[in-house]
Structure formats: structure tokens, C-alpha cells
Amino acid sequence: MLNVLEQAACAVEQKNWSLLNQCLQQLPVKRNSAGAPGGEQQALPDINLLLTLALEILETGDFHQRWEVAKVFPRLGSFAIAPLVDILADEAEEDRELRWFAARILGDFHAPEAIAALVNVLKTDHSEDLTAMAAAALASLGASSKNATAFRLAIDALTDMLGRDETRALAVKALSHIRHSETITPLLSVIRDKEVAVRTTALEALASFHDDRIPPVLLDALKDTAAPVRREATIGLGLRAQLQEELKLVAQLSEQLWDLNLEVCNAAAIALGRMGTDAAADALFAVLRKGTAPLSLQVQIVRSLGWIETPKSLIYLQQAIAQRNGSQDRRGAGVQGCRGELPTPDVPGDIDLVCQEIIAVLGRVEKPDVVRLAAKILLDALNSNYPKIQHPRLKQALATSLGHLKDPAAIDSLIQMLADGDEGVKWHAIAALKKFSGVAPKLEALVANHNLTPALKQGIAIALEHLRF
């Protein structure tokens, strides 16, 4: 032990914090930690010396040095709490960073005095950084629940702070990070708070719990006047697909697709995708078919239809491609949500981003019973005369998606793409063909066909060079 202490003292003198940490790691398991039987406090001289050395670094070091030495204090036991509490409580201390570190370190101690000090900071201090760290430290302390008494004290203290306007927001933030069922009741008490941020934070935290009291709260919040609250409620309900029949979630979430706020609309599209039913697909396609929604929402709806992965949802994607190529596009403006948007011009470069997303989504289909359908839809698009599908980037996307699906029915069409005038399309077709077995012999047999166009013959030759390796 003496040798370790000598090395530690030498490390501090040389400001070698890495060596100091190594020395402290060699110490026996701490004997005076918080929660020891009977609250035993054995202030051994060697521990006191190490505490003194660690405090010196904490008080005089730079940010990085303080960060490193902060890892030492939990090993020193519960009697390291008192000096840290003193630092945190010293409002006259001009070094705000020092107090910030004291709060951070106290979050690792599961003792009532540590909690009391952190709670006091939330109640009395006006430094945003310091109070935020105190809230985070309390949340961390409560979440681990290593000390039942400390945990209960943290919950009670934060619950008490909910009753005061000046501390309510910080208390809700801290409670939201604990994610323990004990926080449900206090969080429920503020779901109708006048502050939007408080309601939003409380609802986001509550949505993560499986408790019978929460679904009705989420449904009610769909009607909140604040968009952030409606968004969190929509997200929370999207995580409860198992309750969709009981709560009539498809109908509820379908209404949110037409919200005036685009973020709420996008959240509803994601939530409906998680329902995984044809009814959800019907609601999603109703918006997509209208064609007036903002582009980002249309893209999200396409993704959600892809997640559902039923024959009906894929047919809807096929219909969307046909619709976008059969009449003038009416992409919605990105101003608010889905109601009453004005059309916007085509995307620069005349690339239809919705079609591009549909192609990519179909290539990610995994359910065996719909993979062939997905491939057929892509092949129909490839072999159609749809004007937007003729864009080289969309053809490249088609080749990539067909390669992912690995449906043998795509091989002939991919071979024909080797004659395309765009080099990128050719290389994407070659990359897709590499995913199929037995392609090289088929290409070698085709080379002997004198009826091939020069472009196709050249493309096959290039493909063979790469398929042989």
C-alpha cells in the first residue's frame, strides 16, 4: 500500500494523471462506500491522502484532467461525499466548471446527502449548465436504484419540485430520464401543465412505460393544442401496435396524417407503418394518392407502406408509380402539414424522389411471400415507358433493388440493361447480376448470338470480365 501511495504522490507532483489512476486501481475494494453495513465509516489515513490528492487535481486541473480524476472519487468511498458537497454548495465559488464536476461526481454516490445537495442546487441555483447537470445526476442516481432509500428520496424530492413553477421543468426532465415505474404517477400529474415543454417531456417519458393508465393519456393528447405534444402522443401510440384493435389506433392515427403540423404527420405515417395492417396501408395511401402532401411526408409514407410488407401495401406502391408517371405531379409545399398545400415545381434534375424511394423500398422487402411481387412491380416499372423511370438514377436504383431481391425473373431484364447508354446503369446492372448464380454461362451463350446489338454485346463482354472474378 505504501508503495502505491508513494507512486500516487509522485504522479500528482508530476501531474501524471494517468499514473495516478493506475495507482488508485490497485487499491483494495473500498471499505467505506455508501450503503456499507451499518453505515460504517472508516476514515483510513491512506484513503484520506488519496482523497486530498484527487481534490487537488479537481480544484486545479484543466477540463481533461478533471474529467479523468472524476473517475477516481467513487473508489474512495462515501466519505468523499462531504468535500464534494461543500464544493457544490459554495455559491461564491467563481469556478463554475468545478461545481459542475462536483455535481457530476455526486451522481455516482447513492447516499441521501448527495441527493440533498443535488436537489438544493436545482432549487436555488440559477446557472443553466449546473442545474442541468444536477438534474442529470439525479436521474442517473435514481435509475440505478442501488440504494432503495436514496432512490426513494430522489423521487420524492423531484416530485416535490413539480409543485413549484421555477423548478418544475428541471424536475420533469430529471424524472423523464429515470425510466422507472415509480415516476409514472408524478409525471401523470403534469400532463396538463400550462407549459408545452413540460407536457411534451412528461408525455415522451410516459410513452415508454407499459401501464394501463398511459394509453388514455396518449389518446387525449392527440387533441392537444401544441404540435410537439401531439407528436409525442402519436409516437407513443405507434409503439402500441398490440392495442390497435382495442384503441382503434388506425382510425386515431389516420386523423394525425392530416394534421396542420408536418412533424405530426410524419410521426403518424411512421406509427401507421408499425401497425403492419392493410387498414393502415389504406390510410397511408389515401394521402399518397392525393399527391398534395409535402415531399418529405410522401417519402415517409412510401417507407411506411414498405414496412407493412403485405401484398396490398406493395400494390399501393405500384399504383403510386403509375400515378406519378400518368399525370402531372402535384408535390406539396413544405409549409405546415397536409391541408391545403400548393404544388411546388419538380425537383432539380427532374428526378422523382418519391419514385426513387418506392424503388428502394421495394428492394428491401424480405418476407418470402411478397418478394416475387416486389420484383414483378420493379420489372414492370423497368419495362414500362414511364417517363420518370427513364432517368438514369432511377434505372440504377431499379438494378440495385432487383439485385437485392435476387428473383431469377429479373436476370433477363438486368442483362438488357447492359446495353443502356448510361455507364452508371451498366455498372449497377453488373453489380446486380453478380448476386445471381449461373449468370456467366448464360452470358457466354448469348455472346454467340449474332442478332445482338453492338451496345449489348459490348455490355455483356464487360460483365463477363467482372463476373469471372
Coordinates of C-alpha atoms in Angstrom, one line a residue:
M1 CA 0.0 0.0 0.0
L2 CA 2.8 2.4 0.9
N3 CA 4.4 1.9 -2.5
V4 CA 1.2 2.7 -4.2
L5 CA 0.7 5.9 -2.2
E6 CA 4.2 7.0 -3.0
Q7 CA 3.6 6.4 -6.7
A8 CA 0.4 8.4 -6.4
A9 CA 2.1 11.3 -4.7
C10 CA 4.8 11.3 -7.3
A11 CA 2.2 11.2 -10.1
V12 CA 0.4 14.2 -8.7
E13 CA 3.7 16.1 -8.4
Q14 CA 4.5 15.3 -12.0
K15 CA 0.8 16.0 -13.0
N16 CA 0.7 12.5 -14.5
W17 CA -3.0 11.8 -14.1
S18 CA -2.8 8.5 -16.0
L19 CA -0.3 7.1 -13.5
L20 CA -2.5 8.3 -10.6
N21 CA -5.5 6.5 -12.0
Q22 CA -3.4 3.3 -12.3
C23 CA -2.3 3.7 -8.7
L24 CA -5.9 4.1 -7.5
Q25 CA -7.0 1.0 -9.4
Q26 CA -4.5 -1.0 -7.3
L27 CA -6.3 -0.1 -4.1
P28 CA -8.3 -2.8 -2.2
V29 CA -12.1 -2.7 -2.7
K30 CA -13.3 0.4 -1.0
R31 CA -14.3 -0.2 2.6
N32 CA -16.3 2.9 3.4
S33 CA -18.6 3.2 0.4
A34 CA -22.1 4.4 0.6
G35 CA -24.5 1.7 1.7
A36 CA -21.9 -0.2 3.7
P37 CA -23.5 -2.3 6.5
G38 CA -24.4 -0.1 9.4
G39 CA -23.2 3.0 7.6
E40 CA -19.6 2.1 8.6
Q41 CA -17.2 5.0 8.2
Q42 CA -13.5 4.0 8.4
A43 CA -11.5 7.1 7.6
L44 CA -8.2 5.4 7.0
P45 CA -5.2 7.8 6.6
D46 CA -4.3 6.3 3.2
I47 CA -7.7 6.9 1.8
N48 CA -7.7 10.4 3.2
L49 CA -4.4 11.1 1.5
L50 CA -5.7 9.9 -1.8
L51 CA -8.8 12.0 -1.4
T52 CA -6.6 15.0 -0.8
L53 CA -4.6 14.3 -3.9
A54 CA -7.7 13.8 -6.0
L55 CA -9.3 17.0 -4.7
E56 CA -6.1 18.9 -5.6
I57 CA -6.4 17.8 -9.2
L58 CA -10.1 18.5 -9.3
E59 CA -9.6 22.0 -8.0
T60 CA -6.5 23.0 -10.1
G61 CA -6.6 20.8 -13.2
D62 CA -7.9 21.7 -16.6
F63 CA -11.1 20.2 -18.0
H64 CA -9.5 17.0 -19.3
Q65 CA -7.6 16.4 -16.1
R66 CA -10.8 16.9 -14.1
W67 CA -12.6 14.5 -16.3
E68 CA -10.0 11.8 -15.7
V69 CA -9.8 12.3 -11.9
A70 CA -13.6 12.3 -11.6
K71 CA -13.4 8.6 -12.2
V72 CA -11.3 8.2 -9.0
F73 CA -13.8 9.6 -6.4
P74 CA -16.3 6.7 -6.5
R75 CA -13.5 4.3 -5.5
L76 CA -12.6 6.4 -2.4
G77 CA -15.9 5.7 -0.7
S78 CA -18.7 7.6 1.0
F79 CA -16.5 10.0 3.0
A80 CA -15.5 11.6 -0.3
I81 CA -19.0 13.0 -0.5
A82 CA -18.6 15.7 2.1
P83 CA -15.9 17.8 0.3
L84 CA -17.8 17.4 -2.9
V85 CA -21.0 18.7 -1.3
D86 CA -19.0 21.6 0.1
I87 CA -17.7 22.5 -3.4
L88 CA -21.2 22.2 -4.9
A89 CA -22.8 24.3 -2.2
D90 CA -20.3 27.1 -2.4
E91 CA -22.2 29.7 -4.5
A92 CA -19.4 32.1 -4.0
E93 CA -17.1 29.8 -6.0
E94 CA -16.3 31.6 -9.2
D95 CA -15.1 28.4 -10.9
R96 CA -18.5 27.1 -12.3
E97 CA -16.8 24.2 -14.0
L98 CA -15.5 23.0 -10.6
R99 CA -19.1 22.9 -9.2
W100 CA -20.3 21.3 -12.4
F101 CA -17.8 18.4 -11.9
A102 CA -18.8 18.1 -8.2
A103 CA -22.4 17.7 -9.3
R104 CA -21.4 15.1 -11.9
I105 CA -19.4 13.1 -9.4
L106 CA -22.0 13.2 -6.7
G107 CA -24.4 11.5 -9.2
D108 CA -22.2 8.3 -8.7
F109 CA -22.8 8.2 -5.0
H110 CA -26.0 6.6 -3.8
A111 CA -26.4 8.4 -0.5
P112 CA -29.1 10.8 0.9
E113 CA -26.6 13.6 1.5
A114 CA -25.5 13.5 -2.2
I115 CA -29.1 13.7 -3.3
A116 CA -29.9 16.5 -0.9
A117 CA -27.0 18.6 -2.3
L118 CA -28.1 18.0 -5.9
V119 CA -31.7 18.8 -5.1
N120 CA -30.7 22.0 -3.3
V121 CA -28.8 23.1 -6.5
L122 CA -32.0 22.6 -8.5
K123 CA -34.0 24.7 -6.1
T124 CA -31.6 27.6 -5.6
D125 CA -29.0 27.9 -8.3
H126 CA -29.6 30.0 -11.5
S127 CA -26.8 28.5 -13.6
E128 CA -28.4 26.6 -16.5
D129 CA -25.4 24.3 -17.0
L130 CA -25.1 23.5 -13.3
T131 CA -28.8 22.8 -12.8
A132 CA -28.9 20.7 -15.9
M133 CA -26.0 18.6 -14.6
A134 CA -27.7 18.3 -11.2
A135 CA -30.9 17.1 -12.9
A136 CA -28.9 14.6 -15.0
A137 CA -27.0 13.4 -11.9
L138 CA -30.2 12.8 -10.0
A139 CA -31.7 11.0 -12.9
S140 CA -28.6 8.7 -13.2
L141 CA -28.7 8.1 -9.4
G142 CA -32.3 7.1 -9.4
A143 CA -32.1 4.9 -12.5
S144 CA -29.6 2.6 -11.0
S145 CA -31.6 2.0 -7.8
K146 CA -28.6 0.6 -6.0
N147 CA -29.8 2.2 -2.8
A148 CA -33.5 2.0 -2.2
T149 CA -33.5 4.8 0.4
A150 CA -31.6 7.1 -1.9
F151 CA -33.8 6.2 -4.8
R152 CA -37.0 7.0 -2.9
L153 CA -35.5 10.3 -1.7
A154 CA -34.7 11.3 -5.2
I155 CA -38.2 10.5 -6.4
D156 CA -39.8 12.3 -3.5
A157 CA -37.5 15.4 -3.9
L158 CA -38.2 15.7 -7.6
T159 CA -41.9 15.1 -7.1
D160 CA -41.9 17.9 -4.6
M161 CA -40.2 20.2 -7.1
L162 CA -43.0 19.6 -9.6
G163 CA -45.2 21.8 -7.4
R164 CA -43.1 24.9 -8.0
D165 CA -43.1 26.8 -11.3
E166 CA -39.4 27.7 -11.0
T167 CA -38.3 24.0 -10.7
R168 CA -41.0 22.1 -12.5
A169 CA -39.3 21.9 -15.9
L170 CA -36.0 20.6 -14.4
A171 CA -37.8 18.1 -12.2
V172 CA -39.8 16.7 -15.2
K173 CA -36.6 16.5 -17.2
A174 CA -34.8 14.5 -14.4
L175 CA -37.8 12.2 -13.8
S176 CA -38.1 11.6 -17.6
H177 CA -34.6 10.2 -17.6
I178 CA -35.1 7.8 -14.7
R179 CA -37.4 5.4 -16.6
H180 CA -38.7 3.6 -13.5
S181 CA -42.3 2.9 -12.9
E182 CA -42.2 5.0 -9.7
T183 CA -42.0 8.1 -11.9
I184 CA -45.3 7.4 -13.7
T185 CA -47.6 9.0 -11.0
P186 CA -45.6 12.2 -10.7
L187 CA -45.3 12.5 -14.5
L188 CA -49.0 12.0 -14.9
S189 CA -49.6 15.0 -12.5
V190 CA -48.1 17.4 -15.1
I191 CA -49.6 16.2 -18.4
R192 CA -52.0 19.2 -18.4
D193 CA -49.3 21.7 -17.4
K194 CA -49.6 25.1 -18.9
E195 CA -46.0 24.8 -20.3
V196 CA -45.7 23.0 -23.6
A197 CA -42.2 21.8 -22.8
V198 CA -43.4 20.2 -19.5
R199 CA -46.3 18.4 -21.2
T200 CA -44.1 17.2 -24.0
T201 CA -41.3 15.9 -21.8
A202 CA -43.7 14.1 -19.5
L203 CA -45.6 12.5 -22.3
E204 CA -42.4 11.3 -24.1
A205 CA -41.3 9.6 -20.8
L206 CA -44.7 8.1 -20.1
A207 CA -44.9 6.7 -23.6
S208 CA -42.0 4.3 -22.8
F209 CA -44.0 2.6 -20.0
H210 CA -46.5 -0.3 -20.4
D211 CA -49.1 0.8 -17.9
D212 CA -52.9 0.8 -18.3
R213 CA -53.1 4.4 -17.2
I214 CA -51.0 5.7 -20.1
P215 CA -52.9 4.8 -23.4
P216 CA -55.9 7.0 -22.5
V217 CA -53.5 9.9 -21.7
L218 CA -51.8 9.4 -25.1
L219 CA -55.2 9.4 -26.9
D220 CA -56.3 12.5 -25.2
A221 CA -53.0 14.2 -26.0
L222 CA -53.7 13.8 -29.7
K223 CA -56.1 16.7 -29.4
D224 CA -53.6 19.0 -27.6
T225 CA -53.2 22.5 -29.0
A226 CA -49.4 22.1 -29.1
A227 CA -47.9 20.2 -32.0
P228 CA -44.9 18.9 -30.0
V229 CA -47.4 17.2 -27.6
R230 CA -49.5 15.8 -30.4
R231 CA -46.3 14.4 -32.0
E232 CA -45.1 12.7 -28.8
A233 CA -48.6 11.2 -28.3
T234 CA -48.6 9.9 -31.9
I235 CA -45.1 8.4 -31.5
G236 CA -46.2 6.7 -28.2
L237 CA -49.3 5.2 -29.7
G238 CA -47.2 3.9 -32.6
L239 CA -45.4 1.8 -30.1
R240 CA -48.6 0.0 -29.1
A241 CA -49.5 -2.0 -32.1
Q242 CA -50.7 -4.8 -29.9
L243 CA -53.5 -2.5 -28.8
Q244 CA -54.6 -1.3 -32.2
E245 CA -58.0 -3.1 -32.1
E246 CA -58.8 -2.1 -28.6
L247 CA -57.9 1.5 -29.0
K248 CA -58.9 1.8 -32.7
L249 CA -55.4 3.1 -33.4
V250 CA -55.6 3.1 -37.2
A251 CA -58.5 5.5 -37.1
Q252 CA -56.9 7.7 -34.5
L253 CA -53.6 7.8 -36.3
S254 CA -55.2 8.4 -39.7
E255 CA -56.5 11.7 -38.4
Q256 CA -53.0 12.8 -37.5
L257 CA -51.9 12.2 -41.1
W258 CA -53.9 15.3 -42.0
D259 CA -52.5 17.4 -39.1
L260 CA -51.5 21.0 -39.8
N261 CA -48.0 20.3 -38.5
L262 CA -45.7 18.3 -40.8
E263 CA -43.8 16.7 -37.9
V264 CA -47.1 15.3 -36.5
C265 CA -48.0 14.0 -40.0
N266 CA -44.6 12.3 -40.3
A267 CA -44.9 10.7 -36.9
A268 CA -48.4 9.4 -37.8
A269 CA -47.0 7.9 -41.0
I270 CA -44.3 6.1 -39.0
A271 CA -46.8 4.9 -36.4
L272 CA -49.2 3.6 -39.1
G273 CA -46.3 1.7 -40.7
R274 CA -45.7 0.0 -37.3
M275 CA -49.3 -1.2 -37.2
G276 CA -48.5 -3.5 -40.1
T277 CA -52.1 -4.0 -41.4
D278 CA -53.9 -3.4 -44.6
A279 CA -56.2 -0.9 -42.8
A280 CA -53.1 1.2 -42.0
A281 CA -52.0 0.8 -45.7
D282 CA -55.4 2.2 -46.8
A283 CA -54.9 5.3 -44.6
L284 CA -51.4 5.9 -45.8
F285 CA -52.3 5.5 -49.5
A286 CA -55.2 7.9 -49.2
V287 CA -52.7 10.7 -48.5
L288 CA -50.1 9.5 -51.1
R289 CA -52.8 9.2 -53.8
K290 CA -54.0 12.7 -53.3
G291 CA -50.5 13.9 -54.2
T292 CA -50.6 17.3 -52.4
A293 CA -48.7 16.3 -49.2
P294 CA -45.2 17.8 -48.7
L295 CA -42.5 15.7 -50.3
S296 CA -40.9 14.6 -47.1
L297 CA -44.3 13.2 -45.9
Q298 CA -44.8 11.4 -49.2
V299 CA -41.4 9.8 -48.9
Q300 CA -42.2 8.7 -45.3
I301 CA -45.5 7.2 -46.4
V302 CA -43.7 5.2 -49.0
R303 CA -41.3 3.9 -46.4
S304 CA -44.2 3.0 -44.0
L305 CA -46.0 1.1 -46.8
G306 CA -42.8 -0.8 -47.3
W307 CA -42.6 -1.7 -43.6
I308 CA -46.1 -3.2 -43.7
E309 CA -45.0 -5.6 -46.4
T310 CA -48.4 -7.0 -47.4
P311 CA -49.4 -7.6 -51.0
K312 CA -51.9 -4.7 -50.7
S313 CA -49.3 -2.3 -49.4
L314 CA -47.0 -3.2 -52.3
I315 CA -49.8 -2.9 -54.9
Y316 CA -50.3 0.6 -53.5
L317 CA -46.7 1.4 -54.2
Q318 CA -47.1 0.1 -57.7
Q319 CA -50.2 2.3 -58.2
A320 CA -48.2 5.3 -56.9
I321 CA -45.5 4.8 -59.5
A322 CA -48.2 4.6 -62.2
Q323 CA -50.0 7.7 -60.9
R324 CA -46.8 9.7 -60.8
N325 CA -46.0 8.8 -64.4
G326 CA -49.5 9.1 -65.7
S327 CA -50.3 12.7 -64.9
Q328 CA -48.6 15.9 -63.9
D329 CA -47.0 15.7 -60.5
R330 CA -48.5 17.7 -57.6
R331 CA -45.9 17.8 -55.0
G332 CA -47.0 19.7 -51.9
A333 CA -45.1 22.6 -50.4
G334 CA -43.2 22.1 -47.2
V335 CA -45.2 24.7 -45.4
Q336 CA -47.1 23.1 -42.4
G337 CA -48.9 19.8 -42.8
C338 CA -51.1 18.1 -45.4
R339 CA -54.1 20.5 -45.5
G340 CA -54.3 22.9 -48.4
E341 CA -50.7 22.9 -49.7
L342 CA -49.8 24.4 -53.0
P343 CA -48.0 22.5 -55.7
T344 CA -44.2 23.0 -56.0
P345 CA -42.0 22.7 -59.0
D346 CA -40.3 19.4 -59.9
V347 CA -37.1 18.6 -58.0
P348 CA -33.9 19.9 -59.7
G349 CA -32.6 17.4 -62.3
D350 CA -36.2 16.1 -62.8
I351 CA -35.6 13.2 -60.5
D352 CA -38.8 12.0 -58.9
L353 CA -37.7 11.4 -55.3
V354 CA -40.9 9.6 -54.4
C355 CA -40.4 7.1 -57.3
Q356 CA -36.8 6.7 -56.2
E357 CA -37.9 5.9 -52.7
I358 CA -40.5 3.4 -53.9
I359 CA -37.9 1.6 -55.9
A360 CA -35.5 1.5 -52.9
V361 CA -38.3 0.3 -50.5
L362 CA -39.3 -2.5 -52.8
G363 CA -35.8 -3.7 -52.9
R364 CA -35.7 -4.0 -49.1
V365 CA -38.7 -6.4 -49.0
E366 CA -37.8 -9.5 -47.0
K367 CA -41.0 -11.5 -46.5
P368 CA -40.7 -14.6 -48.8
D369 CA -44.4 -14.4 -49.8
V370 CA -44.1 -10.9 -51.2
V371 CA -40.5 -10.9 -52.6
R372 CA -41.7 -12.1 -56.0
L373 CA -44.5 -9.5 -56.1
A374 CA -41.9 -6.8 -55.3
A375 CA -39.7 -8.0 -58.1
K376 CA -42.6 -8.0 -60.5
I377 CA -43.5 -4.5 -59.7
L378 CA -39.9 -3.3 -60.3
L379 CA -39.7 -5.2 -63.5
D380 CA -43.0 -3.8 -64.7
A381 CA -41.7 -0.3 -64.0
L382 CA -38.4 -1.0 -65.7
N383 CA -40.0 -2.4 -68.8
S384 CA -42.7 0.4 -69.0
N385 CA -42.5 3.6 -70.9
Y386 CA -42.9 5.7 -67.8
P387 CA -41.1 8.9 -68.5
K388 CA -39.8 9.4 -64.9
I389 CA -38.4 5.9 -64.8
Q390 CA -36.1 6.6 -67.7
H391 CA -33.9 8.8 -65.6
P392 CA -30.5 7.1 -65.2
R393 CA -30.5 7.3 -61.5
L394 CA -33.9 5.6 -61.2
K395 CA -32.7 2.9 -63.6
Q396 CA -29.6 2.4 -61.4
A397 CA -31.9 2.2 -58.4
L398 CA -34.0 -0.4 -60.1
A399 CA -31.0 -2.5 -60.9
T400 CA -29.8 -2.3 -57.3
S401 CA -33.2 -3.3 -55.9
L402 CA -33.6 -6.2 -58.3
G403 CA -30.2 -7.4 -57.2
H404 CA -31.2 -7.3 -53.5
L405 CA -34.4 -9.3 -54.2
K406 CA -32.5 -12.0 -56.1
D407 CA -35.5 -13.1 -58.0
P408 CA -34.3 -15.1 -61.1
A409 CA -37.1 -13.5 -63.1
A410 CA -35.0 -10.3 -63.1
I411 CA -31.9 -11.7 -64.8
D412 CA -33.1 -11.2 -68.4
S413 CA -34.0 -7.6 -67.8
L414 CA -30.8 -6.9 -66.0
I415 CA -28.9 -8.3 -69.0
Q416 CA -30.8 -5.9 -71.3
M417 CA -29.7 -3.1 -69.0
L418 CA -26.1 -3.8 -70.0
A419 CA -26.8 -2.1 -73.3
D420 CA -28.0 1.1 -71.7
G421 CA -26.4 4.3 -72.9
D422 CA -25.6 5.4 -69.3
E423 CA -22.4 3.9 -67.9
G424 CA -23.8 4.1 -64.4
V425 CA -26.8 2.0 -65.3
K426 CA -24.5 -0.6 -66.9
W427 CA -22.3 -0.9 -63.8
H428 CA -25.3 -1.1 -61.5
A429 CA -26.7 -3.9 -63.7
I430 CA -23.4 -5.8 -63.5
A431 CA -23.3 -5.4 -59.7
A432 CA -26.9 -6.8 -59.5
L433 CA -26.0 -9.8 -61.8
K434 CA -23.2 -10.7 -59.5
K435 CA -25.8 -11.6 -56.9
F436 CA -27.2 -14.4 -59.1
S437 CA -25.7 -17.8 -59.7
G438 CA -25.3 -19.3 -63.1
V439 CA -25.3 -15.9 -64.9
A440 CA -21.8 -16.2 -66.5
P441 CA -22.7 -19.3 -68.6
K442 CA -25.9 -17.6 -69.8
L443 CA -24.0 -14.5 -70.9
E444 CA -21.4 -16.7 -72.6
A445 CA -24.2 -18.4 -74.6
L446 CA -25.6 -15.0 -75.6
V447 CA -22.3 -13.8 -77.0
A448 CA -22.7 -16.3 -79.8
N449 CA -26.0 -14.7 -80.8
H450 CA -25.3 -12.6 -84.0
N451 CA -28.5 -10.7 -83.6
L452 CA -27.2 -8.8 -80.5
T453 CA -26.8 -5.0 -80.8
P454 CA -23.3 -3.8 -80.6
A455 CA -24.1 -2.0 -77.3
L456 CA -25.5 -5.2 -75.7
K457 CA -22.6 -7.2 -77.0
Q458 CA -20.1 -4.8 -75.5
G459 CA -22.0 -4.7 -72.2
I460 CA -22.0 -8.5 -72.0
A461 CA -18.3 -8.6 -72.6
I462 CA -17.6 -6.1 -69.8
A463 CA -20.0 -8.0 -67.5
L464 CA -18.2 -11.3 -68.2
E465 CA -14.9 -9.8 -67.3
H466 CA -16.2 -8.9 -63.9
L467 CA -18.3 -12.0 -63.3
R468 CA -15.3 -14.3 -63.8
F469 CA -13.5 -12.8 -60.7

